[in-house]
Short mmCIF file of C-alpha atoms and ligand atoms in Angstrom, two decimals:
data_model
loop_
_atom_site.label_atom_id
_atom_site.label_comp_id
_atom_site.label_asym_id
_atom_site.label_seq_id
_atom_site.Cartn_x
_atom_site.Cartn_y
_atom_site.Cartn_z
CA MET A 4 -0.11 -0.01 -0.05
CA SER A 5 1.35 3.55 -0.97
CA ALA A 6 1.61 6.24 1.77
CA GLU A 7 -1.34 7.76 0.16
CA GLN A 8 -3.36 5.02 -0.01
CA ALA A 9 -2.48 4.27 3.75
CA LEU A 10 -3.68 8.00 4.52
CA SER A 11 -7.08 7.48 2.83
CA GLN A 12 -7.63 4.35 4.42
CA THR A 13 -7.01 5.60 7.73
CA ILE A 14 -9.20 8.58 7.37
CA GLU A 15 -12.01 6.40 6.01
CA ASP A 16 -11.50 4.06 9.21
CA MET A 17 -11.51 7.15 11.68
CA VAL A 18 -14.19 9.48 10.35
CA ASP A 19 -17.87 8.82 10.77
CA ASP A 20 -20.84 10.63 11.94
CA ARG A 21 -21.19 8.56 15.38
CA ARG A 22 -17.72 8.35 17.09
CA GLY A 23 -14.92 10.08 18.60
CA ILE A 24 -11.22 9.48 19.67
CA LEU A 25 -10.13 8.37 23.30
CA ALA A 26 -6.89 10.40 24.07
CA ALA A 27 -4.93 7.88 26.34
CA ASP A 28 -1.40 9.22 25.59
CA GLU A 29 -0.58 10.42 28.98
CA SER A 30 3.15 10.62 29.27
CA THR A 31 4.81 9.07 32.43
CA PRO A 32 4.66 12.34 34.70
CA THR A 33 0.72 13.03 33.76
CA ILE A 34 -0.16 9.46 34.29
CA LYS A 35 1.54 9.42 37.74
CA LYS A 36 -0.48 12.44 38.38
CA ARG A 37 -3.61 10.90 37.46
CA PHE A 38 -2.68 7.71 39.48
CA ASP A 39 -1.52 9.80 42.61
CA ALA A 40 -5.06 11.10 42.81
CA ILE A 41 -6.39 7.71 43.38
CA ASN A 42 -3.41 6.82 45.57
CA LEU A 43 -2.25 4.41 43.01
CA GLU A 44 1.60 3.88 42.28
CA SER A 45 2.63 4.29 38.70
CA THR A 46 4.62 1.33 37.41
CA GLU A 47 4.70 -0.22 34.06
CA GLU A 48 2.56 -2.91 35.30
CA THR A 49 -0.06 -0.54 36.76
CA ARG A 50 -0.13 1.65 33.44
CA ARG A 51 -0.42 -1.41 31.35
CA ALA A 52 -3.48 -2.93 33.67
CA TYR A 53 -5.01 0.50 33.04
CA ARG A 54 -4.66 0.74 29.34
CA GLN A 55 -5.71 -2.92 28.95
CA LEU A 56 -8.85 -1.99 30.85
CA LEU A 57 -9.58 0.93 28.42
CA LEU A 58 -8.98 -1.12 25.23
CA THR A 59 -10.97 -4.29 26.26
CA ALA A 60 -14.33 -2.22 27.38
CA PRO A 61 -16.73 -4.43 25.53
CA GLY A 62 -18.36 -2.66 22.86
CA LEU A 63 -16.08 0.53 23.06
CA GLY A 64 -15.70 0.57 19.25
CA GLU A 65 -19.60 1.38 18.70
CA TYR A 66 -18.39 4.75 20.07
CA ILE A 67 -14.65 5.19 19.73
CA CYS A 68 -12.99 5.26 16.31
CA GLY A 69 -9.33 5.85 17.27
CA VAL A 70 -7.12 5.70 20.53
CA ILE A 71 -4.15 7.77 21.02
CA LEU A 72 -1.33 5.72 22.93
CA PHE A 73 1.75 6.72 24.45
CA GLU A 74 4.94 4.84 23.29
CA GLU A 75 5.06 2.74 26.15
CA THR A 76 1.60 1.33 25.72
CA LEU A 77 2.25 0.85 22.03
CA GLY A 78 4.60 -1.92 22.85
CA GLN A 79 2.76 -3.69 25.60
CA LYS A 80 0.43 -6.48 25.56
CA THR A 81 -2.84 -7.68 27.20
CA ASP A 82 -2.82 -10.38 29.98
CA ASP A 83 -3.63 -12.85 27.03
CA GLY A 84 -0.38 -11.74 25.38
CA ARG A 85 -2.03 -9.67 22.39
CA PRO A 86 -0.23 -6.47 21.61
CA MET A 87 -2.26 -3.55 22.50
CA PRO A 88 -2.49 -2.00 18.89
CA GLU A 89 -4.08 -5.20 17.98
CA VAL A 90 -6.65 -5.43 20.80
CA ALA A 91 -7.83 -1.78 19.69
CA TRP A 92 -8.26 -2.65 16.15
CA ALA A 93 -10.16 -5.98 16.99
CA GLN A 94 -13.22 -3.37 18.06
CA LYS A 95 -12.45 -1.42 14.77
CA ILE A 96 -10.57 1.36 17.08
CA VAL A 97 -7.69 2.69 15.03
CA PRO A 98 -4.53 2.78 17.12
CA GLY A 99 -2.59 5.98 17.21
CA ILE A 100 0.56 7.41 18.86
CA LYS A 101 1.75 10.65 20.54
CA VAL A 102 4.99 11.45 18.85
CA ASP A 103 5.84 14.88 20.56
CA LYS A 104 8.51 15.02 23.11
CA GLY A 105 6.72 17.64 25.43
CA THR A 106 7.06 21.42 25.98
CA GLY A 107 9.64 23.84 26.98
CA PRO A 108 10.06 27.78 27.01
CA LEU A 109 10.54 29.13 23.59
CA GLU A 110 13.48 31.33 24.00
CA GLY A 111 13.01 34.87 22.78
CA ALA A 112 9.33 35.11 23.10
CA LYS A 113 8.59 35.32 26.96
CA GLY A 114 5.76 33.23 28.22
CA ASP A 115 5.20 31.21 25.20
CA LEU A 116 6.07 27.43 24.96
CA ILE A 117 7.24 25.41 22.06
CA THR A 118 7.07 21.73 21.48
CA PHE A 119 10.03 19.28 21.00
CA GLY A 120 10.52 16.08 18.94
CA LEU A 121 11.16 16.62 15.32
CA ASP A 122 14.60 15.18 15.31
CA GLY A 123 14.61 11.52 13.85
CA LEU A 124 10.78 11.87 13.77
CA GLY A 125 10.67 10.14 10.13
CA ASP A 126 12.33 6.83 11.38
CA ARG A 127 10.42 6.98 14.63
CA LEU A 128 7.41 6.99 12.57
CA ASP A 129 8.40 3.94 10.36
CA GLY A 130 9.06 2.07 13.72
CA TYR A 131 5.44 2.81 15.19
CA ARG A 132 3.85 2.05 11.89
CA THR A 133 5.44 -1.55 12.05
CA GLN A 134 4.10 -1.61 15.67
CA GLY A 135 0.66 -1.06 14.19
CA ALA A 136 0.21 2.84 14.87
CA ARG A 137 -1.69 4.50 11.86
CA PHE A 138 -2.23 8.01 12.94
CA ALA A 139 0.03 10.34 15.38
CA LYS A 140 -0.61 13.25 17.31
CA TRP A 141 1.43 16.13 18.29
CA ARG A 142 0.30 19.06 20.64
CA GLU A 143 1.66 22.71 20.80
CA VAL A 144 0.33 24.41 23.80
CA TYR A 145 -0.46 28.07 23.98
CA PRO A 146 -0.81 29.97 27.53
CA VAL A 147 -2.68 32.86 27.29
CA THR A 148 -1.99 36.24 28.93
CA GLN A 149 -2.48 39.76 27.69
CA HIS A 150 0.79 39.40 25.63
CA ASN A 151 0.66 35.72 25.01
CA PRO A 152 0.73 33.92 22.56
CA SER A 153 2.95 36.57 20.69
CA LEU A 154 3.42 36.68 17.04
CA PRO A 155 6.60 34.88 17.06
CA GLY A 156 5.19 32.26 19.19
CA ARG A 157 2.44 31.75 17.13
CA LEU A 158 4.56 31.67 13.95
CA ALA A 159 7.08 29.12 15.52
CA ASN A 160 4.39 26.89 16.99
CA ALA A 161 2.59 26.72 13.67
CA GLU A 162 5.86 25.85 11.88
CA MET A 163 6.43 22.80 14.45
CA LEU A 164 2.92 21.54 13.52
CA ALA A 165 3.23 21.80 9.78
CA ARG A 166 6.59 20.17 9.91
CA TYR A 167 5.42 17.34 11.86
CA ALA A 168 2.27 16.91 9.90
CA ALA A 169 4.20 17.08 6.73
CA THR A 170 6.54 14.16 8.09
CA CYS A 171 3.70 11.99 9.04
CA GLN A 172 2.01 12.16 5.76
CA ALA A 173 5.22 11.26 3.87
CA HIS A 174 5.40 8.26 5.94
CA GLY A 175 1.91 7.13 5.53
CA VAL A 176 0.69 8.09 8.92
CA VAL A 177 -2.35 10.53 9.38
CA PRO A 178 -1.43 13.61 11.56
CA ILE A 179 -3.77 14.92 14.17
CA VAL A 180 -2.66 18.46 14.55
CA GLU A 181 -3.48 19.86 18.01
CA PRO A 182 -2.91 23.39 18.77
CA GLU A 183 -4.36 23.70 22.53
CA VAL A 184 -4.95 27.41 23.73
CA LEU A 185 -5.10 26.76 27.32
CA MET A 186 -7.97 27.54 29.62
CA ASP A 187 -5.70 28.38 32.41
CA GLY A 188 -6.10 32.03 33.62
CA ASP A 189 -8.94 34.82 34.21
CA HIS A 190 -9.21 35.81 30.49
CA ASP A 191 -12.80 35.97 29.17
CA ILE A 192 -14.38 33.92 26.31
CA ASP A 193 -13.77 36.95 23.85
CA ARG A 194 -10.08 36.80 24.49
CA CYS A 195 -9.87 33.01 24.08
CA ALA A 196 -12.04 33.57 20.72
CA VAL A 197 -9.16 36.26 19.46
CA VAL A 198 -6.13 34.09 20.35
CA THR A 199 -7.72 30.75 18.84
CA GLU A 200 -8.35 32.72 15.45
CA HIS A 201 -4.74 34.18 15.47
CA VAL A 202 -3.45 30.60 16.21
CA LEU A 203 -5.68 28.79 13.76
CA HIS A 204 -4.82 31.12 10.74
CA ALA A 205 -1.19 30.67 11.49
CA VAL A 206 -1.33 26.83 11.50
CA PHE A 207 -3.36 26.58 8.46
CA HIS A 208 -0.92 29.13 6.75
CA ALA A 209 2.13 27.10 7.94
CA LEU A 210 0.24 23.66 6.75
CA HIS A 211 -0.44 25.09 3.43
CA ILE A 212 3.23 26.32 2.97
CA HIS A 213 4.64 22.94 3.96
CA GLY A 214 2.42 21.15 1.42
CA VAL A 215 0.20 19.31 4.02
CA VAL A 216 -2.83 17.63 2.33
CA LEU A 217 -6.02 18.87 4.41
CA GLU A 218 -8.21 15.80 3.35
CA HIS A 219 -5.70 13.59 5.24
CA MET A 220 -5.26 15.14 8.53
CA ILE A 221 -7.65 15.76 11.69
CA LEU A 222 -7.70 18.87 13.44
CA LYS A 223 -7.78 18.68 17.38
CA PRO A 224 -8.35 22.10 18.74
CA ASN A 225 -9.70 23.64 22.01
CA MET A 226 -13.38 24.74 22.17
CA VAL A 227 -13.67 28.71 22.62
CA LEU A 228 -13.96 29.15 26.16
CA PRO A 229 -13.61 31.58 29.16
CA GLY A 230 -10.27 30.96 31.32
CA LYS A 231 -11.06 28.70 34.23
CA GLU A 232 -10.77 31.68 36.71
CA CYS A 233 -13.36 33.70 34.82
CA ARG A 234 -17.00 33.28 34.83
CA ARG A 235 -18.74 29.97 33.24
CA ALA A 236 -20.37 30.31 29.77
CA GLU A 237 -23.34 28.30 28.87
CA PRO A 238 -22.97 25.63 26.21
CA GLU A 239 -24.95 27.95 23.62
CA GLU A 240 -22.43 30.63 23.86
CA VAL A 241 -19.38 28.38 23.87
CA ALA A 242 -20.99 26.61 20.64
CA GLY A 243 -21.66 30.08 18.74
CA ALA A 244 -17.85 31.35 19.62
CA THR A 245 -16.34 27.86 18.67
CA LEU A 246 -18.16 27.66 15.30
CA LYS A 247 -17.58 31.36 14.40
CA ILE A 248 -13.88 30.93 14.73
CA LEU A 249 -13.59 27.43 13.20
CA LYS A 250 -15.80 28.60 10.12
CA ARG A 251 -13.21 31.75 9.70
CA THR A 252 -10.08 29.57 9.85
CA VAL A 253 -10.48 25.85 8.95
CA PRO A 254 -10.90 25.00 5.44
CA ALA A 255 -13.55 22.90 4.18
CA ALA A 256 -11.00 20.05 2.96
CA VAL A 257 -10.29 18.97 6.68
CA PRO A 258 -12.50 16.00 7.25
CA SER A 259 -12.93 16.08 10.76
CA ILE A 260 -12.42 18.29 13.99
CA ASN A 261 -12.15 16.47 17.32
CA PHE A 262 -12.10 18.68 20.08
CA LEU A 263 -9.63 18.09 23.14
CA SER A 264 -11.52 18.66 26.58
CA GLY A 265 -8.86 20.88 28.11
CA GLY A 266 -9.78 20.65 31.73
CA GLN A 267 -13.58 20.94 31.35
CA GLY A 268 -15.38 18.37 33.53
CA PRO A 269 -16.68 15.30 31.85
CA GLU A 270 -20.47 16.56 31.68
CA GLU A 271 -19.47 20.13 30.70
CA ALA A 272 -17.56 18.76 27.66
CA THR A 273 -20.33 16.67 26.44
CA ALA A 274 -23.07 19.55 26.94
CA ASN A 275 -20.74 21.76 25.21
CA LEU A 276 -20.10 19.36 22.07
CA ASN A 277 -23.78 18.58 22.04
CA ALA A 278 -24.40 22.46 21.67
CA ILE A 279 -21.89 22.68 18.86
CA ASN A 280 -23.51 20.04 16.92
CA GLN A 281 -26.88 21.42 17.44
CA LEU A 282 -25.85 24.70 16.12
CA ARG A 283 -23.58 23.47 13.42
CA GLY A 284 -25.67 24.81 10.49
CA ASN A 285 -23.67 24.25 7.24
CA ALA A 286 -20.26 23.62 8.76
CA PRO A 287 -18.63 21.31 6.35
CA TRP A 288 -16.55 19.10 9.01
CA GLN A 289 -17.45 16.31 11.26
CA LEU A 290 -17.52 17.85 14.76
CA SER A 291 -16.62 14.91 17.39
CA SER A 292 -14.19 14.45 20.32
CA SER A 293 -10.64 13.70 21.28
CA PHE A 294 -11.09 13.91 25.09
CA GLY A 295 -8.46 12.67 27.68
CA ARG A 296 -9.45 13.71 31.07
CA ALA A 297 -13.33 14.23 30.28
CA LEU A 298 -13.40 10.73 29.20
CA GLN A 299 -11.25 9.13 31.84
CA GLN A 300 -11.84 10.99 34.95
CA PRO A 301 -14.99 8.85 36.02
CA VAL A 302 -12.92 5.70 34.92
CA LEU A 303 -9.95 6.44 37.11
CA GLU A 304 -12.58 6.98 40.00
CA ALA A 305 -14.37 3.90 39.45
CA TRP A 306 -11.37 1.72 39.18
CA GLN A 307 -8.98 2.75 42.17
CA GLY A 308 -6.35 0.31 40.66
CA LYS A 309 -8.42 -2.63 41.81
CA PRO A 310 -9.02 -5.65 39.56
CA GLU A 311 -12.47 -6.35 41.04
CA ASN A 312 -13.54 -2.64 39.77
CA VAL A 313 -12.62 -3.09 36.00
CA PRO A 314 -16.21 -3.96 35.08
CA ALA A 315 -17.50 -0.70 36.86
CA ALA A 316 -14.68 1.37 35.27
CA GLN A 317 -15.25 0.05 31.80
CA ALA A 318 -18.84 0.83 32.55
CA ALA A 319 -18.08 4.27 33.40
CA LEU A 320 -16.13 4.75 30.20
CA LEU A 321 -18.74 3.16 28.26
CA LYS A 322 -21.17 5.60 29.45
CA ARG A 323 -19.09 8.75 28.90
CA ALA A 324 -18.10 7.12 25.35
CA ARG A 325 -21.89 6.74 24.45
CA LEU A 326 -23.11 10.08 25.66
CA ASN A 327 -20.20 11.91 23.59
CA SER A 328 -21.24 9.89 20.66
CA LEU A 329 -24.92 11.19 21.33
CA ALA A 330 -23.34 14.65 21.87
CA ARG A 331 -21.48 14.57 18.59
CA GLN A 332 -24.84 13.84 16.68
CA GLY A 333 -26.43 16.81 18.71
CA ALA A 334 -28.81 14.21 20.43
CA TYR A 335 -27.50 14.46 24.09
CA ASP A 336 -29.63 15.63 27.03
CA PRO A 337 -28.08 16.31 30.45
CA SER A 338 -31.27 14.02 32.12
CA MET A 339 -29.26 11.15 30.30
CA GLU A 340 -26.54 11.38 32.79
CA ASN A 341 -28.60 9.51 35.44
C1 LIG B 419 -4.12 12.67 27.63
O1 LIG B 419 -3.39 13.64 27.50
C2 LIG B 419 -2.56 13.99 26.64
C3 LIG B 419 -1.06 13.98 26.89
O2 LIG B 419 -0.67 14.94 27.73
P1 LIG B 419 0.90 14.95 28.29
O3 LIG B 419 1.68 14.90 27.07
O4 LIG B 419 0.81 16.32 29.05
O5 LIG B 419 1.18 13.93 29.26
C4 LIG B 419 -2.89 15.32 25.89
O6 LIG B 419 -2.23 15.46 24.79
C5 LIG B 419 -4.23 15.13 25.46
O7 LIG B 419 -4.29 14.11 24.46
C6 LIG B 419 -4.85 16.47 25.05
O8 LIG B 419 -4.34 17.60 25.72
C7 LIG B 419 -6.20 16.40 25.28
O9 LIG B 419 -6.60 15.87 26.43
P2 LIG B 419 -7.60 16.46 27.40
O10 LIG B 419 -7.76 15.94 28.91
O11 LIG B 419 -7.23 18.02 27.28
O12 LIG B 419 -9.03 16.21 26.65
#
């Protein structure tokens, strides 16, 4: 199969009008934080047990089309000796891999961050492909202040996303392009809208310059929201602001937009996704999810690291995945939570 055929096939297997992506690619420090919250030690074995719980949830493939894995998980096996990517695909969930190496300060642009990991990416992608990964994910992170993200910050971050995406496509791997405008801070929803518009313009300009085929990528943006220390916005307000910015910046050739949850609570993220789909009008893309915390928080709480809690934890995952599937069809109602 040529790289182009592989890209088309992966998009076909991942984009439909019902399902979303499960982001389970927490790096070792992040999963440690999640496990600390349930008083569980983070070891290779507890991480394996947890990711096995997620991928073997019966019927998950009804609601989830793809799973983003961390490098360690890609090489791990379930209790019965099957590689994790194979277990995901047995449910028609396409396995993918986070390929960035985290963020650090962007020198010369005070307050902005930049993501590392481009060196040797092509070779790494070839290795990940042989392990079963068919798509990749790279996240650039944009803290919001009165002065950030700066113009050099936006340009540098966009350049990284574009070079990553072009490399992925050359190696037959669908890139998920994730520019995340953070919710941290007391900025209002209008400030988030302005920043998100600037960020997405820069990203799509860079993707064009680097020859990225828009039909063969997925965008994973933030919703347009007020900062965490600002007043809460109703789902209709979030949906209106988010759709306005996306329609101004994202070409119709992009097949699917899968939002990150970014620190929203599980029910809040579902309600916002639902409102976005109810108000979508003539939006040309699929509008779905790629939630991490908003899908997994109830799962971790139910699991507590105990084997006897696995069925309850899987039920919690299936519940959220099902409700998000309804939300991405605009058919969710908060009364369904009970
Ligand atoms: C699941 O978390 C992902 C990995 O984060 P770290 O590299 O910081 O460990 C993260 O990239 C995630 O995929 C996105 O931020 C979306 O997750 P949320 O929780 O915001 O929906």
